[in-house]
Amino acid sequence: MIKPLQKPIHEINKLSMSSLCFLFICMSLFFDVHAQQRKAPAYPLITHNPNFSIWSMTDQLNESTTKHWTEADHSLLGLISVDGDSYRFLGQEEPHYNVILPTAEEQAYTVRYTESKPERDWNQPSFDAKNWKSGYAPIGDDEKQVKTIWKSADIWVKRDFKVADLQDVNELFLKLNHDDNVEVFLNGNKVYEKTGWTNKFQYIPIDKTNLKVGKNELAIHLRNTAGGRYLDFGLVDKRKESGSKIQVAVQKSVEITATRTVYKFQAGKVDLKLTFTSPLLLNDLALLSRPVSYITYAVKANDGKQHDVKVFMSASSNIAVYKPSQEVSAKNYETDNLSILKVGTVEQPVLQKGADDMRIDWGYFYVAAPKKDNVQQFISPMTMAVDNFRNGTSTSSSSKGIGLALNTVIPFGKVSDQEIERFVALGYDEIYAIQYFKNNLRPWWNNSGKETMENQLTVAASDYPAVMDRCLAFDKEIYSAALKSGGKEYAHLCMLAYRQSIAAHTLVKSPQNELLWLSKENNSGGFINTVDVTYPSAPLYLIYNPELLKGMLNGIFYFSETGRYPHPWAAHDLGTYPLANGQTYGEPMPVEESGNMIILTAAISKVQGDGRYAKQHWKTLTKWVDYLVKDGFDPKTQLCTDDFAGHLARNANLSVKAIVGIACYAQMAEMIGETETAKKYRAIAAEMVPKWMEMADAGDHYALTFDDKNTWSQKYNLIWDKVLGLNLFPQNVYDTEINYYLTKQNRFGIPLDSRKAYTKNDWILWTASFAPTREAFETLIKPVYNHALQTESRVPLNDFYDSNTGIRENFKARSVVGGFYMKLLADKIQH
């Protein structure tokens, strides 16, 4: 952070112009260098589905612990030994703590509490709380998660504990998970205060002099201002680091392609090229659904001499747990060709829960390496893994416990300037991936129930050279296509979006033998198969495999056609991931979801060149289009996909969706030979357009709502009129809107509408795709590109942020960035 100049103005004026120029040049160079170093807000490493998704949240791979997309630690740790000197190139060792005062995750405990405001000195140990209630932690309002129910605005909590000895305490931390505003006192001294909430434990350093031998007391005041309520807390001591400090390898570069993230390091006299490959080729469902990624290590000397080299990879058992306190069981074994490590929870609660901020705690995580490479594998506590490697220990010391490490040592022998390459494969067997209307479904790769993860790993290892070649060729192809369509910055955004969008889905087969490609609405409710998440995601799948888009619609059609969803409009979702047993979102979005389903069915028909899929669901599509004809043109108060903005009546962009949806239905009717029906609905849509133009006309733009000409909004739904060749709206509508948007650009993009500064980058990419010139398109997307490289929100691409500050409003790691491919889709269809 650059501090403001502290000198008085009259002194600043004395500075020479040359000095000021030099200062600004230096500042400019500083920011340019740092901007060039960043390629993404977060870097995809292992990306398969919402459960198996590991990222680096920093530009330097060895600057932070790798994490699940929810930001829980899913540690992958990598060291390279060069002639006995160790360098860390991947991740960081997770800090380790000794428990002083356990949380409820670790051990049951009781507290005293009151929901009535106490006297002013309530936070002092001398305060008599004998009349307060007693209850077990955690405290909150969700009966499934807590032991003591709290539903009022405020709660005051006290907890006594004893400490026998302070001499061995290294660094004292408060371990706290709270929702929401909190004040914490230790022995009467305020040690922490925060406005806001958390959804996981935070470790907050506090002064250990506040602790004393004998009796101690923690006192907490928690205030609820909105949403849920929760409290669990304890104290821990951060352990001292042992042994000599490990050197850090120098990261020279990082590159992100569609299927790979490639790092280059210098570790002393050896260079290391590290490649993470998730082979998500959408036209190969067997490969796409195989939950196996590769980490490739390519090493060579950089000084013309020979060096003894070995690489160490340690994977945390926390990759297989929901909460770090869960006990796991691990084993090390071999097949004919592989050495394998395997870990999973002892409990194995298969499909027992659904939530947004959740990690899988059933099934098994695997690390496998070819036996021919003479690897050594062993299991240890995470706290001992690095020391074991440096000391040459490779014997398993644990098979059951909390916080284990799956360790692999890869010997390279003598390394010269000829590059030597080795790889390990990481996989996850969910056993059962989805519950679909009370039927537990296996992942696609094991539809038969007879396949094994060992065989999947074996095939992955034997196919390694061919898979690498295919991924490299695809990466070049997709980048070239995006570059041609939208330029260098557009191509980079498409590369960032590819794995993220795919990894927010799971592929399964329904009991009706239909393909299901089910999304999780990451960080925005956790809903499964949300239609207005499918809608923005669709362009990527329409280009590379429309059958997957069918898999995003099939469940919604089934929900209506079986009578489980009896309304005349389309459902919002199928449940909360991974439980697809029926809509769990609180209210419908009738025009939004019905329009989405019709438009996307028409898009499938267009790109595949036939209407068979539409004909299969014609009765349902007819019900939905008739709803749009009746209530879609001038929508009543209701939610649309931008539900965070609240309810809105007479929404002009939602009206566009209804008009386009009706015309899409007409287009499909023509394809399946329903000529009279096509004419009827085409006429209805065409008659709505001039009415829309008149009602939304606000002079130099079209309004957000029909009844307020002092408003404006992005009309991103217009894009389908262009892409599908409907030719409903005249060109001057597009020109008028684009010209107006160009006057509304903020640092990181056009706001969603005139109400607030927040925006959605997927909608900006759609809006830009109907710009009349390449120059206007690039102007509109450049701020989105800048956001990816400059935002403070270091998470997998977030699609909802403040267009001035770039700070995330919410939403991360969502599939909607598949919508970045809209320009590529438009060019493919129109040419």
PDB file of N, CA, C and O in Angstrom, residues 67-101:
ATOM      1  N   LYS A  67      -5.905 -24.789  -1.894  1.00  0.00           N
ATOM      2  CA  LYS A  67      -7.222 -24.806  -1.263  1.00  0.00           C
ATOM      3  C   LYS A  67      -8.293 -25.385  -2.176  1.00  0.00           C
ATOM      4  O   LYS A  67      -8.179 -25.350  -3.397  1.00  0.00           O
ATOM      5  N   HIS A  68      -9.342 -25.905  -1.530  1.00  0.00           N
ATOM      6  CA  HIS A  68     -10.585 -26.224  -2.222  1.00  0.00           C
ATOM      7  C   HIS A  68     -11.215 -24.904  -2.657  1.00  0.00           C
ATOM      8  O   HIS A  68     -10.913 -23.850  -2.106  1.00  0.00           O
ATOM      9  N   TRP A  69     -12.116 -24.948  -3.635  1.00  0.00           N
ATOM     10  CA  TRP A  69     -12.720 -23.693  -4.105  1.00  0.00           C
ATOM     11  C   TRP A  69     -13.450 -22.950  -2.990  1.00  0.00           C
ATOM     12  O   TRP A  69     -13.611 -21.721  -3.063  1.00  0.00           O
ATOM     13  N   THR A  70     -13.882 -23.644  -1.939  1.00  0.00           N
ATOM     14  CA  THR A  70     -14.542 -22.992  -0.805  1.00  0.00           C
ATOM     15  C   THR A  70     -13.555 -22.254   0.084  1.00  0.00           C
ATOM     16  O   THR A  70     -13.957 -21.621   1.063  1.00  0.00           O
ATOM     17  N   GLU A  71     -12.278 -22.368  -0.209  1.00  0.00           N
ATOM     18  CA  GLU A  71     -11.162 -21.762   0.524  1.00  0.00           C
ATOM     19  C   GLU A  71     -10.740 -22.555   1.752  1.00  0.00           C
ATOM     20  O   GLU A  71      -9.913 -22.096   2.534  1.00  0.00           O
ATOM     21  N   ALA A  72     -11.284 -23.752   1.928  1.00  0.00           N
ATOM     22  CA  ALA A  72     -10.761 -24.655   2.947  1.00  0.00           C
ATOM     23  C   ALA A  72      -9.431 -25.227   2.445  1.00  0.00           C
ATOM     24  O   ALA A  72      -9.262 -25.487   1.251  1.00  0.00           O
ATOM     25  N   ASP A  73      -8.478 -25.439   3.372  1.00  0.00           N
ATOM     26  CA  ASP A  73      -7.174 -25.979   2.979  1.00  0.00           C
ATOM     27  C   ASP A  73      -7.302 -27.392   2.436  1.00  0.00           C
ATOM     28  O   ASP A  73      -7.829 -28.286   3.113  1.00  0.00           O
ATOM     29  N   HIS A  74      -6.861 -27.585   1.197  1.00  0.00           N
ATOM     30  CA  HIS A  74      -6.697 -28.905   0.591  1.00  0.00           C
ATOM     31  C   HIS A  74      -5.247 -28.966   0.126  1.00  0.00           C
ATOM     32  O   HIS A  74      -4.930 -28.751  -1.039  1.00  0.00           O
ATOM     33  N   SER A  75      -4.382 -29.266   1.063  1.00  0.00           N
ATOM     34  CA  SER A  75      -2.956 -29.042   0.870  1.00  0.00           C
ATOM     35  C   SER A  75      -2.289 -30.064  -0.041  1.00  0.00           C
ATOM     36  O   SER A  75      -2.367 -31.269   0.182  1.00  0.00           O
ATOM     37  N   LEU A  76      -1.616 -29.532  -1.062  1.00  0.00           N
ATOM     38  CA  LEU A  76      -0.639 -30.270  -1.858  1.00  0.00           C
ATOM     39  C   LEU A  76       0.695 -29.574  -1.629  1.00  0.00           C
ATOM     40  O   LEU A  76       0.817 -28.371  -1.844  1.00  0.00           O
ATOM     41  N   LEU A  77       1.679 -30.332  -1.201  1.00  0.00           N
ATOM     42  CA  LEU A  77       2.981 -29.768  -0.858  1.00  0.00           C
ATOM     43  C   LEU A  77       4.052 -30.416  -1.724  1.00  0.00           C
ATOM     44  O   LEU A  77       4.087 -31.645  -1.858  1.00  0.00           O
ATOM     45  N   GLY A  78       4.909 -29.587  -2.333  1.00  0.00           N
ATOM     46  CA  GLY A  78       5.945 -30.112  -3.204  1.00  0.00           C
ATOM     47  C   GLY A  78       7.312 -29.582  -2.865  1.00  0.00           C
ATOM     48  O   GLY A  78       7.504 -28.374  -2.710  1.00  0.00           O
ATOM     49  N   LEU A  79       8.310 -30.495  -2.718  1.00  0.00           N
ATOM     50  CA  LEU A  79       9.699 -30.131  -2.481  1.00  0.00           C
ATOM     51  C   LEU A  79      10.569 -30.838  -3.510  1.00  0.00           C
ATOM     52  O   LEU A  79      10.231 -31.932  -3.982  1.00  0.00           O
ATOM     53  N   ILE A  80      11.677 -30.217  -3.838  1.00  0.00           N
ATOM     54  CA  ILE A  80      12.666 -30.858  -4.696  1.00  0.00           C
ATOM     55  C   ILE A  80      14.004 -30.827  -3.984  1.00  0.00           C
ATOM     56  O   ILE A  80      14.407 -29.798  -3.427  1.00  0.00           O
ATOM     57  N   SER A  81      14.685 -31.966  -3.951  1.00  0.00           N
ATOM     58  CA  SER A  81      16.003 -32.073  -3.344  1.00  0.00           C
ATOM     59  C   SER A  81      17.051 -32.096  -4.458  1.00  0.00           C
ATOM     60  O   SER A  81      16.985 -32.932  -5.369  1.00  0.00           O
ATOM     61  N   VAL A  82      17.978 -31.152  -4.377  1.00  0.00           N
ATOM     62  CA  VAL A  82      19.065 -31.063  -5.363  1.00  0.00           C
ATOM     63  C   VAL A  82      20.381 -31.210  -4.610  1.00  0.00           C
ATOM     64  O   VAL A  82      20.764 -30.335  -3.825  1.00  0.00           O
ATOM     65  N   ASP A  83      21.032 -32.358  -4.795  1.00  0.00           N
ATOM     66  CA  ASP A  83      22.289 -32.642  -4.086  1.00  0.00           C
ATOM     67  C   ASP A  83      22.129 -32.478  -2.575  1.00  0.00           C
ATOM     68  O   ASP A  83      23.021 -31.961  -1.888  1.00  0.00           O
ATOM     69  N   GLY A  84      20.972 -32.850  -2.075  1.00  0.00           N
ATOM     70  CA  GLY A  84      20.720 -32.811  -0.636  1.00  0.00           C
ATOM     71  C   GLY A  84      20.117 -31.519  -0.118  1.00  0.00           C
ATOM     72  O   GLY A  84      19.695 -31.456   1.045  1.00  0.00           O
ATOM     73  N   ASP A  85      20.071 -30.489  -0.956  1.00  0.00           N
ATOM     74  CA  ASP A  85      19.443 -29.223  -0.558  1.00  0.00           C
ATOM     75  C   ASP A  85      17.982 -29.223  -0.992  1.00  0.00           C
ATOM     76  O   ASP A  85      17.678 -29.496  -2.166  1.00  0.00           O
ATOM     77  N   SER A  86      17.094 -28.895  -0.058  1.00  0.00           N
ATOM     78  CA  SER A  86      15.657 -28.943  -0.351  1.00  0.00           C
ATOM     79  C   SER A  86      15.112 -27.562  -0.697  1.00  0.00           C
ATOM     80  O   SER A  86      15.439 -26.560  -0.049  1.00  0.00           O
ATOM     81  N   TYR A  87      14.223 -27.531  -1.710  1.00  0.00           N
ATOM     82  CA  TYR A  87      13.541 -26.313  -2.145  1.00  0.00           C
ATOM     83  C   TYR A  87      12.041 -26.605  -2.228  1.00  0.00           C
ATOM     84  O   TYR A  87      11.633 -27.623  -2.798  1.00  0.00           O
ATOM     85  N   ARG A  88      11.263 -25.703  -1.674  1.00  0.00           N
ATOM     86  CA  ARG A  88       9.799 -25.866  -1.754  1.00  0.00           C
ATOM     87  C   ARG A  88       9.291 -25.110  -2.980  1.00  0.00           C
ATOM     88  O   ARG A  88       9.571 -23.928  -3.161  1.00  0.00           O
ATOM     89  N   PHE A  89       8.521 -25.811  -3.835  1.00  0.00           N
ATOM     90  CA  PHE A  89       7.975 -25.182  -5.035  1.00  0.00           C
ATOM     91  C   PHE A  89       6.451 -25.185  -5.052  1.00  0.00           C
ATOM     92  O   PHE A  89       5.843 -24.425  -5.811  1.00  0.00           O
ATOM     93  N   LEU A  90       5.815 -26.014  -4.240  1.00  0.00           N
ATOM     94  CA  LEU A  90       4.357 -26.155  -4.271  1.00  0.00           C
ATOM     95  C   LEU A  90       3.778 -26.033  -2.870  1.00  0.00           C
ATOM     96  O   LEU A  90       4.163 -26.781  -1.968  1.00  0.00           O
ATOM     97  N   GLY A  91       2.856 -25.086  -2.693  1.00  0.00           N
ATOM     98  CA  GLY A  91       2.142 -24.959  -1.437  1.00  0.00           C
ATOM     99  C   GLY A  91       3.013 -24.498  -0.289  1.00  0.00           C
ATOM    100  O   GLY A  91       4.164 -24.091  -0.453  1.00  0.00           O
ATOM    101  N   GLN A  92       2.432 -24.534   0.877  1.00  0.00           N
ATOM    102  CA  GLN A  92       3.145 -24.259   2.118  1.00  0.00           C
ATOM    103  C   GLN A  92       2.730 -25.300   3.139  1.00  0.00           C
ATOM    104  O   GLN A  92       1.630 -25.852   3.064  1.00  0.00           O
ATOM    105  N   GLU A  93       3.616 -25.531   4.088  1.00  0.00           N
ATOM    106  CA  GLU A  93       3.218 -26.400   5.186  1.00  0.00           C
ATOM    107  C   GLU A  93       2.100 -25.718   5.960  1.00  0.00           C
ATOM    108  O   GLU A  93       2.189 -24.546   6.302  1.00  0.00           O
ATOM    109  N   GLU A  94       1.025 -26.457   6.204  1.00  0.00           N
ATOM    110  CA  GLU A  94      -0.057 -25.903   7.001  1.00  0.00           C
ATOM    111  C   GLU A  94       0.435 -25.674   8.427  1.00  0.00           C
ATOM    112  O   GLU A  94       1.187 -26.489   8.963  1.00  0.00           O
ATOM    113  N   PRO A  95       0.053 -24.559   9.042  1.00  0.00           N
ATOM    114  CA  PRO A  95       0.441 -24.375  10.449  1.00  0.00           C
ATOM    115  C   PRO A  95      -0.196 -25.439  11.323  1.00  0.00           C
ATOM    116  O   PRO A  95      -1.314 -25.894  11.051  1.00  0.00           O
ATOM    117  N   HIS A  96       0.498 -25.834  12.354  1.00  0.00           N
ATOM    118  CA  HIS A  96      -0.003 -26.879  13.248  1.00  0.00           C
ATOM    119  C   HIS A  96      -0.149 -26.314  14.651  1.00  0.00           C
ATOM    120  O   HIS A  96       0.679 -25.514  15.111  1.00  0.00           O
ATOM    121  N   TYR A  97      -1.202 -26.725  15.300  1.00  0.00           N
ATOM    122  CA  TYR A  97      -1.567 -26.146  16.587  1.00  0.00           C
ATOM    123  C   TYR A  97      -1.753 -27.228  17.648  1.00  0.00           C
ATOM    124  O   TYR A  97      -2.244 -28.322  17.346  1.00  0.00           O
ATOM    125  N   ASN A  98      -1.384 -26.893  18.874  1.00  0.00           N
ATOM    126  CA  ASN A  98      -1.735 -27.709  20.036  1.00  0.00           C
ATOM    127  C   ASN A  98      -2.972 -27.095  20.686  1.00  0.00           C
ATOM    128  O   ASN A  98      -3.060 -25.867  20.843  1.00  0.00           O
ATOM    129  N   VAL A  99      -3.912 -27.935  21.055  1.00  0.00           N
ATOM    130  CA  VAL A  99      -5.157 -27.449  21.640  1.00  0.00           C
ATOM    131  C   VAL A  99      -4.933 -27.056  23.095  1.00  0.00           C
ATOM    132  O   VAL A  99      -4.406 -27.837  23.892  1.00  0.00           O
ATOM    133  N   ILE A 100      -5.328 -25.851  23.439  1.00  0.00           N
ATOM    134  CA  ILE A 100      -5.351 -25.409  24.832  1.00  0.00           C
ATOM    135  C   ILE A 100      -6.768 -25.514  25.381  1.00  0.00           C
ATOM    136  O   ILE A 100      -6.990 -26.028  26.474  1.00  0.00           O
ATOM    137  N   LEU A 101      -7.731 -25.044  24.569  1.00  0.00           N
ATOM    138  CA  LEU A 101      -9.142 -25.093  24.928  1.00  0.00           C
ATOM    139  C   LEU A 101      -9.903 -25.603  23.707  1.00  0.00           C
ATOM    140  O   LEU A 101      -9.951 -24.921  22.680  1.00  0.00           O
TER     141      LEU A 101
END
